[in-house]
CSV table of C-alpha atoms in Angstrom, one decimal:
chain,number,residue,atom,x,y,z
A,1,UNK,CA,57.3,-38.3,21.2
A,2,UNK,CA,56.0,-41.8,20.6
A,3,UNK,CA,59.0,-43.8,19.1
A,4,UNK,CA,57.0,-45.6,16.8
A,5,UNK,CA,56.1,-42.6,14.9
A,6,UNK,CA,59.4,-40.4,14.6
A,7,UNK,CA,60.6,-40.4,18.2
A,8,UNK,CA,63.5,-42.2,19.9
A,9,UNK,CA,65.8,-42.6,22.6
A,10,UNK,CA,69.3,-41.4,21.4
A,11,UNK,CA,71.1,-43.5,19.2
A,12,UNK,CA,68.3,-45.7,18.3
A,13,UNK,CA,68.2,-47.7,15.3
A,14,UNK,CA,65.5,-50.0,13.7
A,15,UNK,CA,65.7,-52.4,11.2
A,16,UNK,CA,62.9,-53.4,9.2
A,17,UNK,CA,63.0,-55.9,5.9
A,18,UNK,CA,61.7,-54.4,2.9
A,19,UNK,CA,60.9,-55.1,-1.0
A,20,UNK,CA,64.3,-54.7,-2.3
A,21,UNK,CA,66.8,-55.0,0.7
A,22,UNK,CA,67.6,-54.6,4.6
A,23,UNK,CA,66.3,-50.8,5.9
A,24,UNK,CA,67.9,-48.7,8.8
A,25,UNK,CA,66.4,-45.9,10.6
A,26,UNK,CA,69.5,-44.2,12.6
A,27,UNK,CA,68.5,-41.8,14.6
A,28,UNK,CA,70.7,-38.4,14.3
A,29,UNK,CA,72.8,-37.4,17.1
A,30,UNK,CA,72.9,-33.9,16.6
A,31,UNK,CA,69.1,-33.6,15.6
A,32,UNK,CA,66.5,-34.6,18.3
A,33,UNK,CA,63.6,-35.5,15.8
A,34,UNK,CA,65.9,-36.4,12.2
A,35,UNK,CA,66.7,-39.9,11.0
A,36,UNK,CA,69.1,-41.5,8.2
A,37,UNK,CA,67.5,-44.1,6.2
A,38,UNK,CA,69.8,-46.4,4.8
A,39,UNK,CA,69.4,-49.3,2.7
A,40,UNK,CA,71.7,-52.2,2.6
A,41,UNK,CA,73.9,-49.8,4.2
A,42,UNK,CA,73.8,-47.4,1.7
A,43,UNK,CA,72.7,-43.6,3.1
A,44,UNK,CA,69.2,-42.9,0.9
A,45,UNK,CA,67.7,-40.0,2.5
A,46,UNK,CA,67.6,-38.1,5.9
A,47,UNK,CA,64.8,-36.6,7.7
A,48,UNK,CA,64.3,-33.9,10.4
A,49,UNK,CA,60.3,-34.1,11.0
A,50,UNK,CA,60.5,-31.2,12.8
A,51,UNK,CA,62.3,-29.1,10.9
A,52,UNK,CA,61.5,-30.5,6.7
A,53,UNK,CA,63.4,-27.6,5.3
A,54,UNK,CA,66.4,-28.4,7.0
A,55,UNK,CA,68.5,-30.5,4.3
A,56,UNK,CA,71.3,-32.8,5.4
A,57,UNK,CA,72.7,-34.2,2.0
A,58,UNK,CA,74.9,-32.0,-0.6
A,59,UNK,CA,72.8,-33.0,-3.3
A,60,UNK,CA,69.5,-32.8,-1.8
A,61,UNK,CA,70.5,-29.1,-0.6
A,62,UNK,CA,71.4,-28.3,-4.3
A,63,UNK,CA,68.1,-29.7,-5.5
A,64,UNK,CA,66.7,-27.6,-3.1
A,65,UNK,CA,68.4,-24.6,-4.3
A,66,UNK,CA,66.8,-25.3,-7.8
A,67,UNK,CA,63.2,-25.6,-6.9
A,68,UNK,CA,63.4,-22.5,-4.0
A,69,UNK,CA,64.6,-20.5,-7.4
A,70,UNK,CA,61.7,-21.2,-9.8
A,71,UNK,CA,59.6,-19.3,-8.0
A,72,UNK,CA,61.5,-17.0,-5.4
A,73,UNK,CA,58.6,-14.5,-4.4
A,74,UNK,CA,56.3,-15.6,-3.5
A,75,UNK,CA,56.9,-19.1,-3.2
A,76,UNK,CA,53.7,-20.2,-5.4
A,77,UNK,CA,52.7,-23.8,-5.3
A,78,UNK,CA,54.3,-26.4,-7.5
A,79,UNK,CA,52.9,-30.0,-8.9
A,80,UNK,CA,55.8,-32.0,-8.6
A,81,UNK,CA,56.3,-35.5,-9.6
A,82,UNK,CA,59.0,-37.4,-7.3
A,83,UNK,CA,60.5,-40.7,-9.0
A,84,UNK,CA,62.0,-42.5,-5.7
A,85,UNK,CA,60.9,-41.5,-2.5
A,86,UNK,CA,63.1,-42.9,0.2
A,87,UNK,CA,61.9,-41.1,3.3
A,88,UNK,CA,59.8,-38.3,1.1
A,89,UNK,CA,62.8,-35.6,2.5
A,90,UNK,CA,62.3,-33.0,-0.7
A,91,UNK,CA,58.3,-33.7,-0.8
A,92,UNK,CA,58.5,-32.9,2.9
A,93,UNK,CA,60.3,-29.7,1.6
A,94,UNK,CA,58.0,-28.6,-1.0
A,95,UNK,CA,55.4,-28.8,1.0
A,96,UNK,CA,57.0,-26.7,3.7
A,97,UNK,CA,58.2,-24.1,1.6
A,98,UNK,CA,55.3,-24.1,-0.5
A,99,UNK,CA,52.3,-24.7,0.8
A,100,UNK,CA,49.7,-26.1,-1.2
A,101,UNK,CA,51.6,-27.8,-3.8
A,102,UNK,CA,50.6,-31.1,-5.2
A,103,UNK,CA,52.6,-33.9,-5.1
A,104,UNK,CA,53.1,-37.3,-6.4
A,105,UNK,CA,55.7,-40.0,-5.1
A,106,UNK,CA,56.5,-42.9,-6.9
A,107,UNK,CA,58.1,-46.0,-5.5
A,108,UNK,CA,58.7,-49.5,-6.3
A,109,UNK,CA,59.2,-50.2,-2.6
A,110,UNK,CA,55.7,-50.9,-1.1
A,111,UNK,CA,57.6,-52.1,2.0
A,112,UNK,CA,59.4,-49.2,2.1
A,113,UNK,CA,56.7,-46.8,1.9
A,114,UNK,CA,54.6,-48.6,4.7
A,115,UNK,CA,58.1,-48.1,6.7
A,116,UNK,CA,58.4,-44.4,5.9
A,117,UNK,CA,54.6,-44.0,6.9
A,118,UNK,CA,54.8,-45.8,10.0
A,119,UNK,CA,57.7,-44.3,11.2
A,120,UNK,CA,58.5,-41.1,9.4
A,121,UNK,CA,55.1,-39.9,9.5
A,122,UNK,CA,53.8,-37.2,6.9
A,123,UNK,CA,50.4,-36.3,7.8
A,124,UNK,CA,48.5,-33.5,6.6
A,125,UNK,CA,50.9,-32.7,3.4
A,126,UNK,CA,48.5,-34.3,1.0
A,127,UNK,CA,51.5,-36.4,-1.0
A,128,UNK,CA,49.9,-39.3,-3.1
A,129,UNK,CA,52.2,-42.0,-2.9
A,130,UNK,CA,51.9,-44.5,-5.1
A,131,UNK,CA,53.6,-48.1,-5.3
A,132,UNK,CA,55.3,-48.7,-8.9
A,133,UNK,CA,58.0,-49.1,-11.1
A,134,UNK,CA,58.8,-44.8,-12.0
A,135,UNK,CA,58.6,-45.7,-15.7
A,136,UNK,CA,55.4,-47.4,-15.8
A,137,UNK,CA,54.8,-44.8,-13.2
A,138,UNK,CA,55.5,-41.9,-15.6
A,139,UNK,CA,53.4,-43.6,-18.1
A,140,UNK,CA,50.0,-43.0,-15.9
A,141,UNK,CA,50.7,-39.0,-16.1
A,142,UNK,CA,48.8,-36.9,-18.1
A,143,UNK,CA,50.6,-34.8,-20.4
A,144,UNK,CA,51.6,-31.2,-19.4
A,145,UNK,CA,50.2,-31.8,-15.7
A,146,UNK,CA,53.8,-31.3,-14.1
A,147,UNK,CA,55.9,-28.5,-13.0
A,148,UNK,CA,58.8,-30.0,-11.8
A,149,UNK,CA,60.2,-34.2,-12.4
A,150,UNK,CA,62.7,-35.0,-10.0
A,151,UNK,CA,64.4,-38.4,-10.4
A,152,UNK,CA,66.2,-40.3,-7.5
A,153,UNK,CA,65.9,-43.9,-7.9
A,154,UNK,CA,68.7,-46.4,-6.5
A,155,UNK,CA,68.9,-50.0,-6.2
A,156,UNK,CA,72.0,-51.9,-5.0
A,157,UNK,CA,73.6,-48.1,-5.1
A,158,UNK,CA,72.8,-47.9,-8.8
A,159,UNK,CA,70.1,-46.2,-11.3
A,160,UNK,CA,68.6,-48.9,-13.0
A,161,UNK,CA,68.8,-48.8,-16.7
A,162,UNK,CA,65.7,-48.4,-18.0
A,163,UNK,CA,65.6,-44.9,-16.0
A,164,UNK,CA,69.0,-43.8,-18.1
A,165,UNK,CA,67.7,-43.5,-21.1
A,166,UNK,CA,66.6,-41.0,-23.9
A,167,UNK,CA,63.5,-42.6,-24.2
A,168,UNK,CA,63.3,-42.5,-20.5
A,169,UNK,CA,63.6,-38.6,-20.9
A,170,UNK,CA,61.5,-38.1,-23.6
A,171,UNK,CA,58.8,-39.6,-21.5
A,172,UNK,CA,59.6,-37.6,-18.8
A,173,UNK,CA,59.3,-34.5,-21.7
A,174,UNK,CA,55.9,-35.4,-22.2
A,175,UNK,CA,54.4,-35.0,-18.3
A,176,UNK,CA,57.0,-31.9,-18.1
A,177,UNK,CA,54.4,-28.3,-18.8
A,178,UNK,CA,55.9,-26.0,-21.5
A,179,UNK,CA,59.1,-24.7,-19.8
A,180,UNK,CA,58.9,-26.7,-16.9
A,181,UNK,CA,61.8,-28.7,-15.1
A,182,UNK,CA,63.5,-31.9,-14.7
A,183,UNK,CA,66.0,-32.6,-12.0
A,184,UNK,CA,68.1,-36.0,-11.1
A,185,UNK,CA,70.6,-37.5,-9.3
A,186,UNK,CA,73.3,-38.9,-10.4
A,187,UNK,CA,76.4,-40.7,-8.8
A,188,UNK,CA,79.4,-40.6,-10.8
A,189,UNK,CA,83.2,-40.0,-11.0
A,190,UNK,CA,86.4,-41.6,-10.4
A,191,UNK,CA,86.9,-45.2,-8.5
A,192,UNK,CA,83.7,-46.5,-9.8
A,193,UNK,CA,83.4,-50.0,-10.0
A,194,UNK,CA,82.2,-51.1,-13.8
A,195,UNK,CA,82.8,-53.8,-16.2
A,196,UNK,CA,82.5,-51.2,-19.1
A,197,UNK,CA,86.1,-51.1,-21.3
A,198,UNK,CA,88.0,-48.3,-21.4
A,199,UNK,CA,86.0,-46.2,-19.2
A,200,UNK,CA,86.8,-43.2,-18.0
A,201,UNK,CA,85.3,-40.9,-15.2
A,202,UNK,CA,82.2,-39.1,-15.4
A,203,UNK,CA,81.3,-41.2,-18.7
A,204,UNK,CA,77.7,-41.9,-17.4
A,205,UNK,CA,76.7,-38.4,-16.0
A,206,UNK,CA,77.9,-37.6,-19.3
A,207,UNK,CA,75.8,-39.7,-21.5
A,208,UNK,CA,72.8,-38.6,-19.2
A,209,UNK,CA,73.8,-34.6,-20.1
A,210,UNK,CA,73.5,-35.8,-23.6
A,211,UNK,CA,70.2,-37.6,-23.3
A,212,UNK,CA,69.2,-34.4,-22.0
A,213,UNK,CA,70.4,-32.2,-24.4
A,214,UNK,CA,68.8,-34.1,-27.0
A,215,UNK,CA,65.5,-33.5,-25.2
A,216,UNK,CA,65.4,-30.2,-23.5
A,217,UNK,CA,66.1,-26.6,-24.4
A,218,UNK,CA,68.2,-25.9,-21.6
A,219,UNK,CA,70.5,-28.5,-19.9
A,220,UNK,CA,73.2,-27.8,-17.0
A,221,UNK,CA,74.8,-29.7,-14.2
A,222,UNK,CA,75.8,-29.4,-10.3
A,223,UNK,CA,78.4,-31.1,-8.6
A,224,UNK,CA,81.3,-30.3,-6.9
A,225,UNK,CA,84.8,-28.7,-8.6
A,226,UNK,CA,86.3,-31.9,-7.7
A,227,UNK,CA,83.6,-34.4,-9.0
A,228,UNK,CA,83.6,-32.4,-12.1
A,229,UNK,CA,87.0,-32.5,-12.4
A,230,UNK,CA,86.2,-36.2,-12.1
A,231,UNK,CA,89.0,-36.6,-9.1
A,232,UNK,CA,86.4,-38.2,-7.0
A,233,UNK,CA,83.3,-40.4,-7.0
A,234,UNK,CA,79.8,-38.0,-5.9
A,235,UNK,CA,77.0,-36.9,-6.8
A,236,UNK,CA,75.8,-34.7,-9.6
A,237,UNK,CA,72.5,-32.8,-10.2
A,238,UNK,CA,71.2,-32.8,-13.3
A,239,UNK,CA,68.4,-30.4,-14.5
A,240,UNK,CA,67.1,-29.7,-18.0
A,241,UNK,CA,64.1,-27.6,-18.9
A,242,UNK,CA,63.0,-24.6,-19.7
A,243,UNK,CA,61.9,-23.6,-23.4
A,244,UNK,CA,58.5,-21.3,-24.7
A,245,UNK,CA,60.1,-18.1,-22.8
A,246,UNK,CA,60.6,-19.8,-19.8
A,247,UNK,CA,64.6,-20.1,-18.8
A,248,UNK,CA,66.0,-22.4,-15.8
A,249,UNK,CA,66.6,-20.1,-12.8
A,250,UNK,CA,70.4,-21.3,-13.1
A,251,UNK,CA,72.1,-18.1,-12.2
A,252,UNK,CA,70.3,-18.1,-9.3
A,253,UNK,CA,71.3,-21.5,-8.5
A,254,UNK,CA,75.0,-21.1,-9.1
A,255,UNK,CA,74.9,-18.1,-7.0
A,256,UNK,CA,73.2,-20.4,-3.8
A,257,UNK,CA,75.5,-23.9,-4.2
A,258,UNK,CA,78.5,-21.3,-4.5
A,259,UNK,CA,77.0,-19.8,-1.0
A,260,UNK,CA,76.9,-23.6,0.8
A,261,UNK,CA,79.4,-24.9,3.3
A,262,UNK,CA,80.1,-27.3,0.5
A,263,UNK,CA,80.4,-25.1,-2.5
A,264,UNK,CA,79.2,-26.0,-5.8
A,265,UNK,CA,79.2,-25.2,-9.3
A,266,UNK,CA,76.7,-25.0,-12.5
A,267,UNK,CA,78.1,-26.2,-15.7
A,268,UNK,CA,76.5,-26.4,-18.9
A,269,UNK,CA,74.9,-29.0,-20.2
A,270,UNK,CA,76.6,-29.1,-23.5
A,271,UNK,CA,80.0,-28.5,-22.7
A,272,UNK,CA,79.5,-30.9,-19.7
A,273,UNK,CA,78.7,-33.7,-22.1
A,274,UNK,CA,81.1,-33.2,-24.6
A,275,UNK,CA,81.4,-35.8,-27.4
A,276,UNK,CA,79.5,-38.1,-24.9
A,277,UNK,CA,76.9,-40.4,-27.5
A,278,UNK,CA,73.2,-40.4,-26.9
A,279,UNK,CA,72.2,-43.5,-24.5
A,280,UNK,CA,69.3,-45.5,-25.8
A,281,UNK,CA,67.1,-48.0,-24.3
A,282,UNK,CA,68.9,-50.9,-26.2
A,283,UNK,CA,72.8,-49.6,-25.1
A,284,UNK,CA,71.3,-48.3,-21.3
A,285,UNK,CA,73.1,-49.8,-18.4
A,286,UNK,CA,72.9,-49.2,-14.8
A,287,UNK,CA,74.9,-46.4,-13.3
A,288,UNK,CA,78.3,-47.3,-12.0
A,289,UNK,CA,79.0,-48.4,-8.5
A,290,UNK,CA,80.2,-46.8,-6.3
A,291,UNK,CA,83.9,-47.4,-4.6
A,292,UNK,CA,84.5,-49.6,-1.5
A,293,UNK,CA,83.6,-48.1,1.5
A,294,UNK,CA,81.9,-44.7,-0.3
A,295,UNK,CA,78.0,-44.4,0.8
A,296,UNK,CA,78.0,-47.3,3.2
A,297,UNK,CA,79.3,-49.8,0.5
C-alpha cells in the first residue's frame, strides 16, 4: 500500500497541523490497514479502510447498532446527515452496509478534512463533505430531506454550546423526515471537570434527554450500566425520533448493545432525564470535560 494514502509501516504515526489543534494518525497494531485519529491527544475516530464495518469505539458500535436496526432486511439506502466527521468512520459504514445511500458530512475542520482525504482515502462512496460550522450547516438543509442526523462534534474534548441546545434540536427536527432519527454523542458522568455549582453526574446528558424530549416523540439513551449509574465518566448515545406510525427500532437495539463484548443498555428518555430543565440557547454551555488522563487528556 502507498503510505500516503492509508498504508504504513507498523507503528507509524503522522502528525499534521490542522484548523483547530495538533492531528495524529496512529497506525493500529492489531489491524494492518486501521488508524486512530486523535486530536490534541484526544482519540476522535478510528478507521480500518479495509474492513469499514469493522467498529472499534463502544459508542460508535452502538450507533451502529441503531442505524443496522432501522432497516434490518434489506438493508435499504439511507440519507444521512453527519455533524462532525473526524475520519468519516460511520459514513464509511453506511455506505458499506448500505449501498447507495446519500450522505452528507459536515465539518468545521477544512484542515482536517484535506487530512482525512489525503490519508484516509474514501473514494467511490459518493459522501459530500462540506466545510462549516454544523449549525449554519444544518441551516442549508431542506426540510424533510433526511433519514437519519447524527451528531458528533468535539472541540478541546467538549460539544460546543450552541450544538446543546433545544433550539439546536428543533433545527435538527426540521431536516429530520416524519419519523425519522436523530442520534448523538455525548460524554458525560462522574470526575468531570466543570465550573458549574453543585453539579452532579450525568447533569448534561440529562439536560440534552430533555431537550429531546421536548422535541421528539420518542427519546431513549445508551451507555453503559456504570455510566448510567453515573460511577464513571463515558460516553452516552442519544437518539430521539420516531412519530407518524414510525417507532425507533429500540428493542432491537437493546437486544444488540446487550450482545457486545462491552454490554450496554437502552433507557428511556424520560425517566433518563428526570427533573433535568430544558437547556436553551441563552443558558447552553459546553459539555463537561473530561477527567485527567481519560480520552488522551
Amino acid at each position: 500500500m502507498d503510505p500516503a494514502r492509508g498504508g504504513r509501516l507498523a507503528g507509524a504515526v503522522v502528525r499534521v497541523e490542522v484548523g483547530h489543534g495538533s492531528a495524529e494518525l496512529v497506525a493500529d497494531a492489531d489491524r494492518p490497514s486501521a488508524w486512530t485519529l486523535l486530536i490534541d491527544g484526544t482519540a476522535q475516530s478510528h478507521v480500518d479502510l479495509a474492513d469499514p464495518t469493522h467498529l472499534e469505539f463502544e459508542y460508535v458500535r452502538r450507533t451502529g447498532h441503531l442505524l443496522d436496526a432501522l432497516d434490518p432486511a434489506p438493508p435499504a439506502p439511507l440519507r444521512v446527515l453527519h455533524l462532525g466527521g473526524g475520519a468519516w468512520t460511520l459514513p464509511r459504514y453506511v455506505a458499506a452496509t448500505r449501498p447507495g445511500s446519500a450522505q452528507r458530512v459536515v465539518e468545521l475542520d477544512g484542515a482536517l478534512v484535506d487530512l482525512v482525504r489525503a490519508r484516509l482515502p474514501a473514494d467511490g462512496l459518493g459522501l459530500d463533505v462540506h466545510v462549516a460550522d454544523a449549525r449554519a450547516g444544518l441551516t442549508e438543509v431542506p426540510p424533510g430531506s433526511c433519514d437519519v442526523v447524527l451528531l458528533d462534534v468535539y472541540a478541546g474534548a467538549r460539544i460546543p454550546a450552541h450544538l446543546t441546545s433545544v433550539e439546536f434540536l428543533q433545527q435538527v427536527a426540521r431536516v429530520l423526515r416524519p419519523g425519522g432519527c436523530y442520534a448523538a454523542n455525548l460524554a458525560d458522568g462522574t470526575g468531570a471537570r466543570t465550573l458549574q455549582p453543585r453539579r452532579t453526574p450525568l447533569d448534561f446528558a440529562r439536560g440534552q434527554a430533555a431537550n429531546a424530549v421536548a422535541v421528539f416523540p420518542e427519546v431513549a439513551v445508551v451507555a453503559a450500566p456504570d455510566v448510567l449509574h453515573g460511577r464513571r465518566f463515558g460516553n452516552v448515545v442519544l437518539v430521539a425520533g420516531g412519530g407518524d406510525d414510525h417507532e425507533l427500532p429500540l428493542d432491537e437495539v437493546a437486544r444488540r448493545v446487550a450482545a457486545d463484548p462491552f454490554p450496554a443498555r437502552v433507557e428511556p428518555g424520560e425517566a433518563f432525564a428526570a427533573t433535568a430543565a430544558v437547556v436553551t440557547d441563552k443558558t447552553a454551555v459546553p459539555s463537561p470535560r473530561p477527567p485527567r488522563g481519560l480520552f488522551g487528556q
